[in-house]
Amino acid sequence: KQDTDKDKDKADRATSEQVLDQRTRMILLQMINRGVVSEVHGAISTGKEANVYGAVTYDDKTGDTIQRAIKVYKTAILVFKDRERYITGEHRFKGGFDKGNNRKMVKLWAEKEFRNLRRIHNAGIPSPEPLSLKLHVLAMSFLGDKKGWAYPRLRDAVLDGDDVEKQWSDLYIQLLGIMRRIYQVCRLVHADLSEYNILYHDGKLYIIDVSQSVEPDHPRSLEFLRMDIKNVGDFFRRKGVDTLTDRMIFNFITAAEEPVEEPAMSEAIEKLYVARPSVTEDQLAELEVDNEVFRNQYIPQTLEQVYDIEKDVQRLGKGEGDQLVYSNLLADQVVAPKEEGKKTEGSEESEEGAEDSSDEEGA
Ligand code: ADP
Ligand code: MG
């Protein structure tokens, strides 16, 4: 009984400054009772959609302090409405999106981050290890030092030493490899990748904030990928790095035949530099135009995506059928795609479901 009171104090301490609601406090208390964490400390970060708290637990054997991070999604907000674009068209969340129920939506969002993080972490990409998920509260390993100082965001990273220029360009190549690995091994596009969602420590990049990441079959995944590529390029160019064009990077990330393991992956990127034609100032300007064109290109991924049956039937009716990019496919696809779509969805969903049965939900 006394223990419970003491634990409650610990949970209260974390919430006193940030005014968390009763449900969130109950979940934190539950995590303390189950030994996920022992104490929850102050906020490391307060964002629009979530707060991240530092927490600690103690090693059973050695008694050493182990740092943790707890991301608490805010349940009483409207900013999530923009997030619809990330979830619509994701087979993993079919039927699970309900704009009317904020709490449910935020829970879904935390779930998405947990799953994506697990995939990314399991692929050996430096990132927090997801530890526990309950409703809108996610516990993960802490990226920082033993005293509880989080690693800086890449944006705030200070590189020192002899050849800072070389260090930045190595980080750039490291990141391109990570992006490729996320795409090829995890089958994900980060979709909010920038110097703000990457932490830096000792020459190494850590990927965080993956709740909005989508699978490549998401209707807008390639658009998100191009956005990620642009953000990354802009940042490293500001750091003076000689960057590759967005198109080259896009092709590298999505090409099936390139390696996905280091050091082969970095070597493949070095080769891209060698293969790149040397350019004059004029051509550079042209390349920038090409970058811009590339960014705005629409790359359809699936037939279903270019296929708006009502509009297309209208067009066909007006005798404009030959304008449809897939007109030659139309004949056999009119009935087929739905059937086929269903099959893959069903099987993948049940696979995801089985994988997720280990997630803590009940209790
Ligand atoms: P938001 O959705 O608010 O952007 P993030 O997941 O990006 O949330 O986290 C916000 C900040 O919290 C990060 O910039 C980082 O400083 C810190 N942070 C998040 N996760 C961790 C972690 N596992 N370890 C250490 N710091 C973290
Ligand atoms: Mg973030």
XYZ file of C-alpha atoms and ligand atoms in Angstrom:
391
model
C 0.000 0.000 0.000
C 2.746 2.355 1.000
C 4.604 1.429 -2.156
C 1.638 2.421 -4.212
C 1.520 5.811 -2.544
C 5.204 6.320 -3.145
C 4.793 5.332 -6.788
C 1.912 7.682 -7.083
C 4.143 10.488 -5.844
C 6.637 9.625 -8.524
C 4.009 9.758 -11.204
C 2.656 12.972 -9.746
C 6.030 14.638 -9.827
C 6.246 14.185 -13.578
C 2.794 15.484 -14.132
C 2.792 18.443 -11.772
C 4.459 20.793 -14.243
C 2.829 19.499 -17.364
C -0.676 18.877 -16.077
C -1.351 15.489 -17.565
C -4.813 14.099 -17.446
C -5.944 11.357 -15.105
C -5.717 8.620 -17.726
C -2.146 9.450 -18.586
C -1.199 9.457 -14.916
C -2.798 6.055 -14.497
C -0.782 4.679 -17.389
C 2.466 6.095 -16.031
C 1.612 4.578 -12.664
C 0.966 1.249 -14.325
C 4.333 1.424 -16.088
C 5.985 2.130 -12.745
C 4.178 -0.814 -11.143
C 5.232 -3.115 -13.929
C 8.829 -2.003 -13.684
C 9.078 -0.456 -17.153
C 10.316 2.667 -15.373
C 10.896 3.526 -11.726
C 10.603 7.284 -11.842
C 9.299 9.696 -14.405
C 11.122 12.999 -14.559
C 10.570 16.293 -16.306
C 9.887 16.933 -19.958
C 12.782 16.620 -22.409
C 10.622 18.116 -25.083
C 7.175 19.625 -25.302
C 5.743 19.576 -28.765
C 2.483 20.318 -30.480
C 1.443 16.710 -30.626
C 3.448 15.020 -27.918
C 5.663 15.556 -24.913
C 8.725 13.448 -24.284
C 9.699 12.793 -20.669
C 12.880 11.468 -19.212
C 12.523 8.520 -16.882
C 14.798 6.105 -15.105
C 14.759 2.549 -13.921
C 17.348 0.552 -12.035
C 19.200 -2.523 -13.181
C 18.058 -5.505 -11.079
C 21.541 -6.912 -10.646
C 23.900 -3.960 -10.596
C 21.514 -1.284 -9.381
C 22.785 0.962 -12.169
C 20.537 3.703 -13.408
C 19.048 3.103 -16.842
C 17.585 6.077 -18.670
C 14.309 5.828 -20.531
C 12.228 8.148 -22.668
C 8.441 8.287 -22.549
C 6.506 9.872 -25.356
C 3.041 10.978 -24.359
C 0.739 11.935 -27.194
C -1.633 14.746 -26.449
C -5.190 13.595 -26.591
C -6.941 16.926 -26.500
C -5.744 18.510 -29.698
C -6.790 19.201 -33.203
C -3.424 19.302 -34.935
C -3.851 15.646 -35.691
C -6.346 16.357 -38.395
C -3.537 17.068 -40.826
C -2.197 13.624 -40.136
C -5.012 12.036 -42.028
C -2.939 12.156 -45.167
C -0.445 9.786 -43.658
C -3.023 7.251 -42.597
C -5.473 7.279 -45.494
C -4.519 4.524 -47.864
C -2.461 2.594 -45.358
C -3.634 -0.970 -45.332
C -2.325 -1.394 -41.812
C -4.923 1.040 -40.590
C -7.918 0.233 -42.719
C -11.079 0.889 -40.862
C -9.168 2.221 -37.912
C -9.387 5.878 -38.672
C -12.129 7.763 -36.956
C -11.822 11.521 -37.008
C -14.665 11.855 -34.552
C -12.788 10.181 -31.758
C -9.673 12.047 -30.812
C -8.582 9.650 -28.126
C -8.842 6.658 -30.410
C -6.958 8.496 -33.099
C -4.118 9.445 -30.818
C -3.901 5.862 -29.584
C -3.679 4.750 -33.189
C -0.935 7.241 -33.710
C 1.114 5.967 -30.784
C 0.585 2.433 -32.045
C 1.877 3.458 -35.430
C 4.993 4.942 -33.905
C 5.540 1.815 -31.819
C 5.303 -0.522 -34.803
C 7.404 1.645 -37.077
C 10.021 2.076 -34.400
C 10.155 -1.669 -33.880
C 10.719 -2.278 -37.548
C 13.416 0.353 -37.781
C 15.126 -0.719 -34.596
C 14.990 -4.398 -35.559
C 16.654 -3.561 -38.858
C 19.680 -2.419 -36.884
C 19.187 1.247 -37.657
C 20.306 3.410 -34.719
C 17.026 4.471 -33.090
C 15.227 4.172 -29.762
C 14.180 0.661 -28.824
C 10.420 0.564 -28.299
C 9.730 -0.947 -24.885
C 6.119 -0.588 -23.952
C 2.941 0.854 -25.361
C -0.271 1.638 -23.573
C -2.918 3.746 -25.251
C -1.213 7.046 -26.090
C 1.912 6.481 -23.971
C 5.040 4.933 -25.459
C 8.121 3.968 -23.456
C 11.412 3.583 -25.306
C 15.106 3.455 -24.661
C 16.808 6.773 -24.075
C 19.256 8.251 -26.572
C 21.628 10.210 -24.426
C 24.240 10.023 -21.733
C 24.103 8.335 -18.330
C 23.181 11.563 -16.616
C 20.022 11.915 -18.633
C 21.147 14.489 -21.185
C 19.603 13.623 -24.530
C 21.823 13.615 -27.608
C 21.443 16.820 -29.619
C 19.310 16.961 -32.699
C 21.355 16.947 -35.878
C 20.329 20.566 -36.260
C 22.153 21.464 -33.047
C 25.086 19.099 -33.460
C 28.484 20.704 -33.043
C 31.212 18.885 -34.892
C 34.763 19.516 -33.902
C 38.086 18.025 -34.806
C 40.311 18.281 -37.803
C 38.212 17.932 -40.879
C 34.711 19.138 -40.096
C 33.837 19.320 -43.779
C 34.665 15.649 -44.217
C 32.648 14.787 -41.119
C 29.551 16.475 -42.519
C 29.931 14.740 -45.837
C 30.390 11.378 -44.075
C 27.195 12.026 -42.105
C 25.404 12.811 -45.344
C 26.467 9.497 -46.844
C 25.600 7.706 -43.627
C 22.108 9.184 -43.771
C 21.532 8.246 -47.413
C 22.389 4.676 -46.443
C 19.951 4.803 -43.535
C 17.212 6.126 -45.805
C 17.826 3.313 -48.248
C 17.789 0.756 -45.467
C 14.541 2.129 -44.049
C 13.019 1.826 -47.497
C 14.418 -1.519 -48.572
C 14.671 -3.441 -45.309
C 11.904 -1.901 -43.202
C 9.665 -1.168 -46.160
C 8.982 2.300 -44.809
C 9.363 5.925 -45.771
C 10.077 8.118 -42.755
C 7.923 10.954 -44.094
C 9.080 13.588 -41.610
C 12.811 13.267 -41.977
C 14.868 16.359 -41.285
C 17.631 17.619 -39.008
C 14.938 17.882 -36.310
C 14.111 14.187 -36.208
C 17.631 12.877 -36.231
C 19.817 12.841 -33.133
C 23.591 12.980 -33.330
C 26.240 11.472 -31.138
C 29.866 10.639 -31.729
C 29.746 10.424 -35.502
C 26.504 8.474 -35.522
C 22.969 9.415 -36.564
C 19.873 8.190 -34.723
C 16.454 8.180 -36.323
C 13.448 9.242 -34.195
C 9.835 10.375 -34.539
C 8.427 7.754 -36.876
C 4.713 7.884 -36.114
C 3.932 9.251 -39.572
C 6.122 6.800 -41.473
C 4.291 4.904 -44.189
C 4.803 1.788 -46.235
C 5.807 2.076 -49.886
C 2.328 1.075 -51.012
C 0.844 4.160 -49.385
C -0.516 6.265 -52.240
C 1.690 9.213 -51.289
C 4.775 7.424 -50.023
C 6.990 8.486 -52.920
C 5.877 12.056 -52.531
C 6.870 11.843 -48.859
C 10.162 10.254 -49.849
C 10.920 13.114 -52.191
C 10.116 15.548 -49.384
C 12.508 13.700 -47.070
C 15.215 13.775 -49.738
C 14.715 17.493 -50.229
C 14.928 18.276 -46.490
C 18.066 16.220 -46.100
C 19.687 17.793 -49.162
C 18.811 21.331 -48.061
C 20.298 20.768 -44.630
C 23.558 19.254 -45.809
C 23.971 21.840 -48.546
C 23.754 24.524 -45.855
C 26.571 22.655 -44.128
C 28.640 22.946 -47.284
C 28.316 19.329 -48.369
C 28.507 18.555 -52.070
C 25.153 16.793 -52.374
C 23.841 14.502 -55.085
C 20.716 15.491 -56.990
C 17.361 14.521 -55.553
C 16.760 12.297 -58.544
C 19.986 10.367 -58.064
C 19.217 9.832 -54.397
C 15.663 8.801 -55.108
C 16.852 6.221 -57.614
C 19.486 4.973 -55.214
C 17.028 4.550 -52.342
C 14.382 2.812 -54.403
C 16.626 0.657 -56.623
C 16.273 -2.987 -55.683
C 19.715 -4.070 -56.884
C 21.962 -1.823 -54.761
C 23.378 -3.205 -51.483
C 21.630 -2.649 -48.147
C 24.564 -3.414 -45.854
C 27.503 -1.277 -44.855
C 30.179 -0.729 -46.009
C 28.919 -1.790 -49.448
C 26.114 0.753 -49.299
C 28.417 3.715 -48.650
C 30.728 2.457 -51.374
C 27.800 2.405 -53.784
C 27.118 6.042 -52.887
C 30.754 6.964 -53.467
C 30.396 5.390 -56.894
C 27.466 7.675 -57.633
C 29.787 10.627 -57.092
C 32.288 9.176 -59.513
C 29.650 8.372 -62.118
C 28.242 11.876 -61.847
C 29.172 14.017 -64.844
C 31.189 17.073 -63.884
C 29.146 20.197 -64.405
C 29.577 23.853 -65.174
C 27.790 26.685 -63.354
C 25.154 26.838 -66.098
C 24.516 23.169 -65.867
C 24.253 23.502 -62.107
C 21.376 25.919 -62.536
C 19.808 23.461 -64.929
C 20.214 20.703 -62.400
C 18.404 22.821 -59.841
C 15.533 23.158 -62.286
C 15.608 19.424 -62.764
C 15.530 18.996 -58.992
C 12.457 21.185 -58.865
C 10.751 19.336 -61.702
C 11.569 16.061 -60.068
C 10.128 17.153 -56.733
C 6.871 18.069 -58.348
C 6.515 14.967 -60.423
C 3.648 12.704 -59.709
C 4.764 9.129 -59.499
C 1.855 6.744 -59.370
C 2.626 3.523 -57.585
C -0.332 1.295 -57.992
C -3.017 0.988 -60.553
C -5.624 1.671 -57.905
C -4.063 5.006 -57.297
C -4.409 6.332 -60.815
C -7.701 4.664 -61.047
C -10.660 6.807 -60.108
C -13.418 4.639 -61.390
C -16.221 7.200 -61.408
C -14.247 9.872 -63.171
C -12.811 7.389 -65.607
C -16.159 5.929 -66.488
C -17.309 9.468 -67.252
C -14.296 9.993 -69.481
C -14.880 6.728 -71.232
C -18.470 7.782 -71.759
C -17.259 10.986 -73.409
C -14.998 8.994 -75.665
C -11.870 10.203 -73.880
C -10.768 6.790 -72.780
C -7.533 6.863 -74.723
C -6.349 9.744 -72.537
C -6.115 7.450 -69.583
C -2.539 6.413 -68.992
C -3.568 2.878 -68.386
C -6.152 2.627 -71.130
C -4.536 -0.516 -72.448
C -4.905 -2.122 -69.042
C -8.385 -0.913 -68.379
C -10.197 -3.786 -70.003
C -8.986 -6.461 -67.621
C -8.573 -4.221 -64.606
C -12.110 -2.975 -64.284
C -13.039 -5.882 -62.065
C -9.692 -7.275 -61.103
C -7.986 -4.675 -58.867
C -10.527 -4.743 -56.053
C -10.332 -8.505 -55.761
C -6.603 -8.558 -55.783
C -6.314 -5.596 -53.454
C -8.498 -7.332 -50.920
C -6.447 -10.466 -50.894
C -3.124 -8.794 -50.155
C -4.697 -6.531 -47.584
C -6.302 -9.371 -45.735
C -3.230 -11.526 -45.546
C -0.896 -8.683 -44.592
C -3.294 -7.408 -42.009
C -3.544 -10.738 -40.274
C 0.209 -11.034 -40.390
C 0.565 -7.644 -38.735
C -2.090 -8.619 -36.263
C -0.248 -11.764 -35.242
C 2.953 -9.834 -34.841
C 1.210 -7.309 -32.688
C -0.472 -9.714 -30.335
C 2.625 -9.355 -28.178
C 1.888 -5.671 -27.666
C 0.543 -4.848 -24.274
C -3.008 -3.788 -24.588
C -5.207 -5.587 -22.102
C -4.165 -5.667 -18.446
P 7.677 15.353 -31.729
O 6.552 14.605 -32.339
O 7.254 16.273 -30.631
O 8.566 16.013 -32.745
P 9.931 13.573 -31.250
O 9.762 12.098 -31.274
O 10.604 14.211 -32.403
O 8.517 14.226 -30.970
O 10.701 13.940 -29.915
C 10.875 15.286 -29.521
C 12.251 15.471 -28.916
O 12.373 14.647 -27.762
C 13.386 15.065 -29.819
O 13.823 16.137 -30.627
C 14.464 14.649 -28.867
O 15.176 15.790 -28.424
C 13.670 14.104 -27.695
N 13.575 12.640 -27.764
C 12.616 11.900 -28.368
N 12.826 10.590 -28.215
C 13.957 10.471 -27.500
C 14.729 9.361 -27.003
N 14.351 8.093 -27.224
N 15.852 9.630 -26.303
C 16.232 10.897 -26.080
N 15.562 11.972 -26.504
C 14.435 11.784 -27.206
Mg 10.049 15.486 -33.939
